XYZ file of C-alpha atoms in Angstrom:
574
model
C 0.000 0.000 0.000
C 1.336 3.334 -1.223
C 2.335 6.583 1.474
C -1.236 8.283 0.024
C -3.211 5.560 0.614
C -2.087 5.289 4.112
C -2.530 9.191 4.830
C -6.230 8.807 3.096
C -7.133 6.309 5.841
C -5.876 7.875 8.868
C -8.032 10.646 7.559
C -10.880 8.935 7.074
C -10.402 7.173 10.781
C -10.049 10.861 12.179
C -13.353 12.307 10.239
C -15.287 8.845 11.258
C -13.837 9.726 15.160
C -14.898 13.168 14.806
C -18.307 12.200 13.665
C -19.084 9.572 16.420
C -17.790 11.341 19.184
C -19.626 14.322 20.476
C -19.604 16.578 23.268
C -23.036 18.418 23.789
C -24.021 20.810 26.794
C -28.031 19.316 27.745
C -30.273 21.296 30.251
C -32.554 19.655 32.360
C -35.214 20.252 34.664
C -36.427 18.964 37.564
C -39.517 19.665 38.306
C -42.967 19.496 40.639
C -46.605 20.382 41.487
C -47.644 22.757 43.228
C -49.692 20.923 45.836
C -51.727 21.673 48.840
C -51.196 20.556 52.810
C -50.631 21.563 56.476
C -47.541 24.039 56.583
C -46.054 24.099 60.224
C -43.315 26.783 61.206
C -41.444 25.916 64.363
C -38.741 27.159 65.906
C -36.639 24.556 67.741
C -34.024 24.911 70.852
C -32.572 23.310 73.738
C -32.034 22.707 77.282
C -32.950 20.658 80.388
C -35.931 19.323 82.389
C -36.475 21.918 85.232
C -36.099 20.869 88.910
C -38.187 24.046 89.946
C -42.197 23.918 89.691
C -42.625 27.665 89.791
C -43.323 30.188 86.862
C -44.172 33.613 87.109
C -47.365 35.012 85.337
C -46.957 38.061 83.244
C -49.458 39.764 81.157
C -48.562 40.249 77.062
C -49.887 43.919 77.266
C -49.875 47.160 79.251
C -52.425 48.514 81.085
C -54.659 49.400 84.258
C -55.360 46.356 86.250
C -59.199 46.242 86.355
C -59.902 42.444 87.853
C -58.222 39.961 90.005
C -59.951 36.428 90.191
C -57.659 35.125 92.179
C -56.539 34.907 95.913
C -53.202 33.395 97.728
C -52.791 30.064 97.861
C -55.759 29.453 96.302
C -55.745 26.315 93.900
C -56.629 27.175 89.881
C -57.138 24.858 87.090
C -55.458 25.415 83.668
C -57.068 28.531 81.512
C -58.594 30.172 85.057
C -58.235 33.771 85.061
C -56.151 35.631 87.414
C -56.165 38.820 86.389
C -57.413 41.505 83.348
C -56.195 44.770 82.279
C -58.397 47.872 81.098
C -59.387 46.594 77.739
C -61.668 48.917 76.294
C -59.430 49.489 73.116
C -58.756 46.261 72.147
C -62.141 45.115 72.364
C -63.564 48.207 69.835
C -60.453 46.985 67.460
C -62.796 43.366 67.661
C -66.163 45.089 67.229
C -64.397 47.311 63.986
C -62.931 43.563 62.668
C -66.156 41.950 63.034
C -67.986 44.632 61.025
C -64.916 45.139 58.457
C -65.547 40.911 57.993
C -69.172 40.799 57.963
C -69.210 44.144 55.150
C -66.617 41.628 52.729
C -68.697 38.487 53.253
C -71.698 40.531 51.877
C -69.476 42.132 49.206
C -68.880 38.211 48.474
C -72.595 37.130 48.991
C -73.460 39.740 46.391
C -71.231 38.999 43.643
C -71.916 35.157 43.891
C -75.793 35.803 43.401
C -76.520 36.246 39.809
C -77.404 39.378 38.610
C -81.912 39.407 38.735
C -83.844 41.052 36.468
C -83.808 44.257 38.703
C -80.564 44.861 38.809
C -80.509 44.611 34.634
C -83.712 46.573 34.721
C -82.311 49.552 36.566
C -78.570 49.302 35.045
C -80.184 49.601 31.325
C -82.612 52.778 32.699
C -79.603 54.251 34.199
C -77.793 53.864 30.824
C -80.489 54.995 28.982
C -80.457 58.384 31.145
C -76.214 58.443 30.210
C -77.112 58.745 26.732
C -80.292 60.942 27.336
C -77.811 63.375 29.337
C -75.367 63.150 26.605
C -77.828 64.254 24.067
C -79.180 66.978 26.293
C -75.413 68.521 26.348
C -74.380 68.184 22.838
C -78.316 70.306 22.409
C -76.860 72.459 24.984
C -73.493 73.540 23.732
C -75.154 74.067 20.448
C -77.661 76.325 22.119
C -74.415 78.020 24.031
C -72.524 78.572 20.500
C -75.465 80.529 19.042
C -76.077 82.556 22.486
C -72.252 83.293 22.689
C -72.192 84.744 18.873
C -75.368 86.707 20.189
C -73.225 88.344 23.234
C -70.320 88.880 20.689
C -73.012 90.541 18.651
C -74.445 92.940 21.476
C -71.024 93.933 22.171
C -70.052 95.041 19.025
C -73.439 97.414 19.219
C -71.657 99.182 21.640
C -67.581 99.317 21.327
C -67.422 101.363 18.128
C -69.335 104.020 20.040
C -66.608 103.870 23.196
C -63.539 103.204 20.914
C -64.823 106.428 18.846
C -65.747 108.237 21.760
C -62.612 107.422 23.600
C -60.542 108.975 20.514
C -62.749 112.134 20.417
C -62.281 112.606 24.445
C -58.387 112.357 24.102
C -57.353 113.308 20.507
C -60.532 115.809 19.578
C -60.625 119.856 20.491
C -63.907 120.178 22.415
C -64.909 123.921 22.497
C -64.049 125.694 24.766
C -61.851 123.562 26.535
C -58.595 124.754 24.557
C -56.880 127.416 22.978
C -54.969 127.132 19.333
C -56.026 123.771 18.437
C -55.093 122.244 21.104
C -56.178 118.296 21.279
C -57.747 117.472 24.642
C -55.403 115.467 26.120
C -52.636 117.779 25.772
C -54.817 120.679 27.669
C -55.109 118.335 30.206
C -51.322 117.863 30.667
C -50.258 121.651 30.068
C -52.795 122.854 32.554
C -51.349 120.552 34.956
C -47.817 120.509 34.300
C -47.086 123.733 35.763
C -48.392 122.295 39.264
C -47.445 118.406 39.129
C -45.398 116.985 36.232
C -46.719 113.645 37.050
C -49.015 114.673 34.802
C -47.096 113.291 32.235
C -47.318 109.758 33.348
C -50.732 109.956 33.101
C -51.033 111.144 29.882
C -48.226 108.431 28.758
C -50.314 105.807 30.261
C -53.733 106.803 28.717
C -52.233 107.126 25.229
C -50.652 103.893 25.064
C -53.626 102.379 26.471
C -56.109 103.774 23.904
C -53.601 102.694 21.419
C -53.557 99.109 22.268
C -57.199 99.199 22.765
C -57.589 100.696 19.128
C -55.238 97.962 17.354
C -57.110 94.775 19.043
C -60.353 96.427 18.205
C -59.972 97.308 14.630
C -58.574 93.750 14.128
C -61.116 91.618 16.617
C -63.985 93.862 14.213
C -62.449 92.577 11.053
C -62.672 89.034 12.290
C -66.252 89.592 13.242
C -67.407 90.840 10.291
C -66.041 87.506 8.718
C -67.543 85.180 10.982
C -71.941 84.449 11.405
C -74.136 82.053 13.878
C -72.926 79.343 11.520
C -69.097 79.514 11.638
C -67.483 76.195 12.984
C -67.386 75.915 16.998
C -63.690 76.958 16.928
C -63.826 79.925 15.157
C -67.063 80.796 17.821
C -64.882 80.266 20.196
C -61.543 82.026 19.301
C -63.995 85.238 18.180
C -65.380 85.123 22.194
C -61.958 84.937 23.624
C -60.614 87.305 21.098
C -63.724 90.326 21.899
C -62.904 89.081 25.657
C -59.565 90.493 25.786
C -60.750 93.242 23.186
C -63.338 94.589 25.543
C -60.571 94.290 28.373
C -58.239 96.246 27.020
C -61.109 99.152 26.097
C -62.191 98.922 29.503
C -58.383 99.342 30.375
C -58.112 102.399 28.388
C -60.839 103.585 29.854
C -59.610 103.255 33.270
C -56.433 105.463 32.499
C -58.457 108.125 30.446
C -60.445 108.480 33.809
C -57.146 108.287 36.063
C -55.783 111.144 33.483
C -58.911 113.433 33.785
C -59.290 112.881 37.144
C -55.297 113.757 38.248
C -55.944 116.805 36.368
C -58.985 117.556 38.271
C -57.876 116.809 41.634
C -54.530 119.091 40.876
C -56.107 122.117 40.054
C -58.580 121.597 42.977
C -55.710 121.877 45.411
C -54.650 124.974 44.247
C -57.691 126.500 44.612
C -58.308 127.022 40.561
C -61.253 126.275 38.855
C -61.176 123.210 36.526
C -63.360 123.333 33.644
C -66.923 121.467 33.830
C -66.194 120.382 30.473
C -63.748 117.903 32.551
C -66.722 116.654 34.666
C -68.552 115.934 31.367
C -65.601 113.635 30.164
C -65.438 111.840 33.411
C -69.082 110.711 32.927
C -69.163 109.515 29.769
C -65.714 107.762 30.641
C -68.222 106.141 33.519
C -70.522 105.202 31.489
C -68.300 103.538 28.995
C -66.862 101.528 32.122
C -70.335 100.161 32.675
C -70.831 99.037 29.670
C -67.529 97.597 29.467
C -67.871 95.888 32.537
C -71.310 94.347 31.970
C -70.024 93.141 28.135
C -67.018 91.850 30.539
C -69.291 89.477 32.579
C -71.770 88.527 29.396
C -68.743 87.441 27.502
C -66.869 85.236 30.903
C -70.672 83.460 30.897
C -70.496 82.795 27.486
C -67.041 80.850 28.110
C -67.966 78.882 30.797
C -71.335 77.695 30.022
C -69.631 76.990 26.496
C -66.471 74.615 28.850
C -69.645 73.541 31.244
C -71.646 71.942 28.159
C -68.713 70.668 26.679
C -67.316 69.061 30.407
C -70.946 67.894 30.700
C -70.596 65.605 27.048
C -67.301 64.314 28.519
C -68.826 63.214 32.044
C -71.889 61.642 30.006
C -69.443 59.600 27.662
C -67.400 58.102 31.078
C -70.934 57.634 32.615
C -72.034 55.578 29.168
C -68.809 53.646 29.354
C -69.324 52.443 32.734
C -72.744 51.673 32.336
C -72.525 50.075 29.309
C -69.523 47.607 30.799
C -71.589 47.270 33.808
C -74.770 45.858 32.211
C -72.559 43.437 30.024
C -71.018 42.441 33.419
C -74.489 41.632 34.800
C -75.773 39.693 31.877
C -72.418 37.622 31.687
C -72.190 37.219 35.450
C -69.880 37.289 37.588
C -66.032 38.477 36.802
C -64.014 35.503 37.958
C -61.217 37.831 38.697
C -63.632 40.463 40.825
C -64.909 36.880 42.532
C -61.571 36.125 44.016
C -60.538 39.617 44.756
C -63.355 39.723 47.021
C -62.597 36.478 48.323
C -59.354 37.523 49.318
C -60.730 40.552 50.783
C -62.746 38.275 52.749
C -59.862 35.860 53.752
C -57.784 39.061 54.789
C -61.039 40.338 57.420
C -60.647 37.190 58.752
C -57.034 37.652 59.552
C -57.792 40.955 60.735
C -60.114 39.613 63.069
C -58.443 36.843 64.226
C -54.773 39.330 65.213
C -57.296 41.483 66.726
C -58.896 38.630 68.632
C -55.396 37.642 69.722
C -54.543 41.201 70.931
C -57.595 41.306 73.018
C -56.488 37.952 74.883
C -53.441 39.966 75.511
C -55.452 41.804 77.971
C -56.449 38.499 80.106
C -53.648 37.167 82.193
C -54.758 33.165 82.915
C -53.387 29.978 84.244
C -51.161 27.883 81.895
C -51.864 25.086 83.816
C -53.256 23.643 86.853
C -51.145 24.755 90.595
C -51.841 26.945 92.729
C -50.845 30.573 93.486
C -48.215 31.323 95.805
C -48.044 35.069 95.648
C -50.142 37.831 93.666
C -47.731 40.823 92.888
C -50.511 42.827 91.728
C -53.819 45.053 92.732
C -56.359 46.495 91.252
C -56.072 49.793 89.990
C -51.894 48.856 89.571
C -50.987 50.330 85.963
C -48.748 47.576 84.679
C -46.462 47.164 81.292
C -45.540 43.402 79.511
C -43.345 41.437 81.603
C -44.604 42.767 84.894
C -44.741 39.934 87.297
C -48.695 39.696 88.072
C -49.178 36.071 90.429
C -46.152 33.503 91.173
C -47.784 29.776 90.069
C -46.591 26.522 91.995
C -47.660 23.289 89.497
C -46.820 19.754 89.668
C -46.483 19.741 86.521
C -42.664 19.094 85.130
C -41.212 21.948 82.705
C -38.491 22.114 80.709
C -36.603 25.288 80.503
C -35.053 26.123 76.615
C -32.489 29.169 75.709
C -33.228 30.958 72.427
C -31.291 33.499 70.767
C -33.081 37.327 70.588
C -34.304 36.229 67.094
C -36.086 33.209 67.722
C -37.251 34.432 71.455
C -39.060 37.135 69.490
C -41.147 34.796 68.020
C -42.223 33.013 70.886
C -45.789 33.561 72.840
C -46.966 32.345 76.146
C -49.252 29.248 75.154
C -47.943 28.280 71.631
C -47.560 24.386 71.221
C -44.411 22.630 72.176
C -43.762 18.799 71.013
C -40.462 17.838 73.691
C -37.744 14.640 73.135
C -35.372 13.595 75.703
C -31.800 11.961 74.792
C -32.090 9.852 77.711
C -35.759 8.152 77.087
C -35.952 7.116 73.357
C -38.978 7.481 71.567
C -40.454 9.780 74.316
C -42.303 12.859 73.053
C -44.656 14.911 74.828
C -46.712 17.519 74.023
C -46.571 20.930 76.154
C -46.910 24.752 76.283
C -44.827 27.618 76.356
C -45.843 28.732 79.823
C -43.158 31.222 80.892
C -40.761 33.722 78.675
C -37.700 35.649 80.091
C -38.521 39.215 80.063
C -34.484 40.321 80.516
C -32.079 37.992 78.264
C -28.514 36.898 79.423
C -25.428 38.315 77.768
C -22.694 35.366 77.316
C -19.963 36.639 75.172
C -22.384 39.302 73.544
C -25.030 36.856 72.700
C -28.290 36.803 73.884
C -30.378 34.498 75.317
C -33.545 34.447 76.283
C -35.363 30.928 79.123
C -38.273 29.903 77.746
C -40.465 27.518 80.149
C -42.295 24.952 78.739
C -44.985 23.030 80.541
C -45.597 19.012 79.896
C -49.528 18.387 79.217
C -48.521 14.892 80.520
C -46.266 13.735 83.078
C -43.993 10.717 82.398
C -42.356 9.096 85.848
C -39.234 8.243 83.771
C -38.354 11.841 83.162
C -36.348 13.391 85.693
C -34.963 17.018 87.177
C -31.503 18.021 85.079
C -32.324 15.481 81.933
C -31.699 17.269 78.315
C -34.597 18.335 76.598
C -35.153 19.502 72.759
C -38.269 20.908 72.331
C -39.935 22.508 68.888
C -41.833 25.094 69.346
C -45.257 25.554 66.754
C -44.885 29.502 65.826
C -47.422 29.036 62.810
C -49.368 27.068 61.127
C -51.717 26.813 57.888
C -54.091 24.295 56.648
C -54.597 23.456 53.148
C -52.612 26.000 52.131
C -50.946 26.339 48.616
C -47.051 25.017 48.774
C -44.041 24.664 46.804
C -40.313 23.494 48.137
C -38.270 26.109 49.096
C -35.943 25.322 46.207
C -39.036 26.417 43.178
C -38.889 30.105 44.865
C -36.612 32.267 43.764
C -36.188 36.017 44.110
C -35.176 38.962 42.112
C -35.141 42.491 44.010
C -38.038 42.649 46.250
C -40.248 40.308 43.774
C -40.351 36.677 44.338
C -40.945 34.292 41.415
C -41.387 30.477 40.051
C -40.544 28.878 37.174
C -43.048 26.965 34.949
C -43.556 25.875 31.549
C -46.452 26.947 29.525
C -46.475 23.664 28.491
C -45.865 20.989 30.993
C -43.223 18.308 31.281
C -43.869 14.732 31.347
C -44.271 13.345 34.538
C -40.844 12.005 35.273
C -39.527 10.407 38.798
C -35.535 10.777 37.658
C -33.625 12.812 39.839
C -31.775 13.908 36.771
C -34.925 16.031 35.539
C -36.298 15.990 32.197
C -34.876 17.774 28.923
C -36.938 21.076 27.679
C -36.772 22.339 23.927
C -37.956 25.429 25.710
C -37.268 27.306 28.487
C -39.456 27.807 31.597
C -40.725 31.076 31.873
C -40.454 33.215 35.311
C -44.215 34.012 37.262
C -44.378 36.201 39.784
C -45.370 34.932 43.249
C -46.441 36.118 46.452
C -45.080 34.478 49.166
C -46.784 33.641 52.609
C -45.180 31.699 55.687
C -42.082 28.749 55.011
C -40.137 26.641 57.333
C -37.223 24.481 56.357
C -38.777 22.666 53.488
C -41.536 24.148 52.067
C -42.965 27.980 50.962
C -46.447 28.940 51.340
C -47.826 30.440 47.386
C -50.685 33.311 48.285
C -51.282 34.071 44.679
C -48.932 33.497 40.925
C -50.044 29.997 40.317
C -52.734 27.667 41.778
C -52.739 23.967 42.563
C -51.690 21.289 40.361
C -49.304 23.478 38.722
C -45.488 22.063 37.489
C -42.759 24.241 38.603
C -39.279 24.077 38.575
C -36.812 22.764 41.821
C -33.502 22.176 40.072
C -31.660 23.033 36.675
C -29.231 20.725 35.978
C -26.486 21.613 33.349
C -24.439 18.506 31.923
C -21.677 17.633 29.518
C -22.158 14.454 28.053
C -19.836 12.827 25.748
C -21.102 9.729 23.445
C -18.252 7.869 21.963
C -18.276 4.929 19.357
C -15.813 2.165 19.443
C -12.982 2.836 17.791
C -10.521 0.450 15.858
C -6.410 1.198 16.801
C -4.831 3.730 14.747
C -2.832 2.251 11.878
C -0.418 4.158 13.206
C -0.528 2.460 16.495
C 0.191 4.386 19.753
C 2.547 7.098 20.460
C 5.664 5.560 22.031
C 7.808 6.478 24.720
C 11.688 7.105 23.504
């Protein structure tokens, strides 16, 4: 065989290796259902059997002491009260609950019912009024276009009559109230001059006035004459907010004519010279013209805002239609599923409410954990007290076991929660108890604290003894068929906490190596509740039955065909 033929071969052995060995990355997902069960949160600790009967009673809350029930040395069974605090506040937070709960449950009671023919009957007349109300407005703001080009109308009957008149007051020669031609305004400011040369201001002012009163007119008339009753709504409109400002600026010019006149007046006056009555003449028509002004001032405003009224009022009847009309189609499809479980919720969270509330009023009542008897009542009636204060000393022959807890867990704890206690010394032993006593002052041991708890047995076993170690588990919550995941399907980004599913589930596999996905799972938002060591509590995101994911699992996997020896054997060692 020739060199080529050789080299053609190897090549063909490394192509053929290349093609049956591969190395591919594979995702896969394990996965579960969403499921639901009993979900209890404990918190779990240490210690020793306790060769001391006595715990101290102390109330959870603060307050005046308004009832003892109990006397020294008297015996008391388990739940008897010894003592309540002023608890007028707590119990109105109850009463509030109650009627906060009762108000959702006929929120609930209402949507559940399907709509009768009532309800339809009056939705579809209120609708009907909507659109009657609509139509009434839309007649309305017609009615308020054609009255408005009626006001612009009237006032046009009377500004070229001041506009002229103004001219003739200030830029005319009225006999005899001048000499050489004199215009009027400028015997006004030379017969003043010589006594107050503030004269001049006023003169200043009153010509530039008239002359910006004169310019909007002449061009507000032009655009009047252009427009009639049947000119579009905007040009309406523009020509009412155009004479507006027309007839404000006449009435301004006005104004300063009459401030002019009047300066001149009032100087001469004071130095005891005669003005001329011709100057009292001016300074009525000028009040004259200001009435008119003023009234064609308030004519024109009403114009404008019944005009915006009408127009608001077709806006407010279109919203009204809207929500009518989706309101009837609501009550002849029924109930919203959505609004349903909103409302439901609602209901669920009343019930929470009620149930805190319930537990801060028991707050108030101070009561046996157990049966004993009472040694010593620190207390009287009247006392004001705060949480922690001792209220009665308790002697029991019941056994407890006393627990340290760090400042975290101790936080959590509460005077009755349920304890389940094991003992290293008696195997299989566990007993079910009470949190009966909590350490109001923790213990500082190289800067940790810790906090006794005492824990009362509900039944006695003679084979437990004084000093023995103890683990107890103490029940800080608990929820019944309640919505759960493992802790390992939540996941959190930011503040938000989220699952991952797939849109379309995987096939039920028990492999702990997961399942292969063409696609990806998408993330879904999840609110959270409770969770202990194993499992989460799901409040809302996905309901039961769904498939989410615990695990991702990337692999390499290599998949290699047999190979026959190279022809060029293996490499060898020199």
């Amino acid at each position: 065989m020739g060199t080529g033929a050789v080299i053609a071969i190897a090549l063909l052995g490394y192509w053929a290796y290349g093609s049956f060995t591969s190395t591919a990355d594979e995702t896969r997902y394990v996965t579960t259902v969403a499921a639901k069960g009993t979900l209890v949160v404990s918190i779990t600790g240490s210690g020793q059997v306790s060769a001391s009967n006595q715990v101290d009673l102390k109330p959870k809350a603060s307050g005046e002491v308004v009832f003892i029930g109990v006397q020294n040395s008297q015996e008391v069974r388990a739940g008897a009260l010894i003592a309540q605090l002023d608890a007028r506040d707590a119990q109105k937070t109850v009463r509030d609950a109650e009627a906060n709960l009762e108000s959702a449950k006929l929120s609930l009671e209402k949507l559940r019912k399907p709509a009768d023919n009532l309800s339809i009957l009056q939705t579809e007349n209120t609708l009907a009024r909507s659109k009657e109300s609509k139509q009434k407005a839309e007649d309305d703001l017609k009615k308020a276009y054609d009255d408005a080009f009626n006001t612009v109308s009237n006032v046009f009957l009377d500004l070229p009559t001041i506009i002229t008149g103004l001219q003739d007051l200030l830029f005319s020669n009225t006999t005899g109230l001048g000499t050489n031609g004199q215009w009027n305004i400028d015997y006004y400011a030379n017969a003043t001059y010589q006594y107050d040369t503030k004269i001049d201001e006023y003169k200043l002012d009153a010509s530039n006035k008239y002359s910006v009163a004169r310019n909007a007119y002449d061009k507000n008339f032009q655009n009047y004459k252009s427009a009639n009753r049947s000119s579009d709504t905007k040009t309406i409109e523009s020509l009412i907010d155009e004479t507006y400002e027309t007839t404000k600026s006449i009435a301004e010019a006005t104004k300063s004519s009459n401030n002019f006149i009047q300066f001149y007046k009032d100087v001469l006056t004071a130095h005891n010279l005669r003005p001329s009555t011709i100057a009292d003449t001016h300074l009525s028509t000028l009040n004259t013209y200001t009435g008119k002004t003023n009234t064609h001032l308030l004519d024109l405003l009403d114009a404008k805002n019944t005009i915006k009224s009408d127009k608001d009022a077709i806006v407010n009847a279109d919203r009204s239609i809207a929500e009518n009309t989706e309101s009837l189609e609501k009550l002849r499809a029924g109930t919203d599923a959505l609004d349903l479980k909103s409302a439901e919720l609602t209901v669920k969270q009343r019930e929470n409410a009620l149930l805190d509330a319930k537990e801060k009023l028991a707050d108030y009542y101070i009561r046996a954990p157990f049966d004993g008897t009472i040694a010593k009542i620190d207390i009287k009636k009247s006392d004001s007290i705060t949480s922690g204060t001792i209220a009665a000393t308790l002697i029991t022959k019941q056994k407890l076991a006393e627990i340290s807890l760090n400042e975290v867990d101790a936080a959590k704890i509460k005077i009755g929660q349920k304890a389940t206690l094991t003992f290293d010394a008696v195997e299989g032993l566990t007993i079910a108890g009470s949190v009966a006593e909590i350490d109001t002052v923790g213990t500082v041991t190289q800067g940790v604290v810790t906090y006794a708890v005492k824990i009362g047995f509900d039944t006695q076993d003679d084979r437990v003894k004084p000093g023995m170690s103890v683990s107890a588990a103490i029940v800080t919550d608990i929820k019944q068929d309640t919505l759960m995941v493992p802790n390992s399907a939540v996941k959190s980004r930011g503040e938000e906490h989220y699952v991952e599913i797939f849109d379309s589930p995987l096939a039920e596999s028990q492999s702990s190596q997961g399942d292969a996905s063409a696609n990806p799972p998408r993330q879904q938002t999840v609110e959270i509740g409770i969770s202990n060591d194993t499992s989460t509590e799901i409040i809302s995101g996905i309901k039961e039955s769904d498939q989410v994911v615990t695990r991702t699992i990337t692999s390499t996997s290599q998949a290699t065909t047999q190979q026959a020896p190279s022809l060029f054997g293996a490499p060898r060692g020199r």
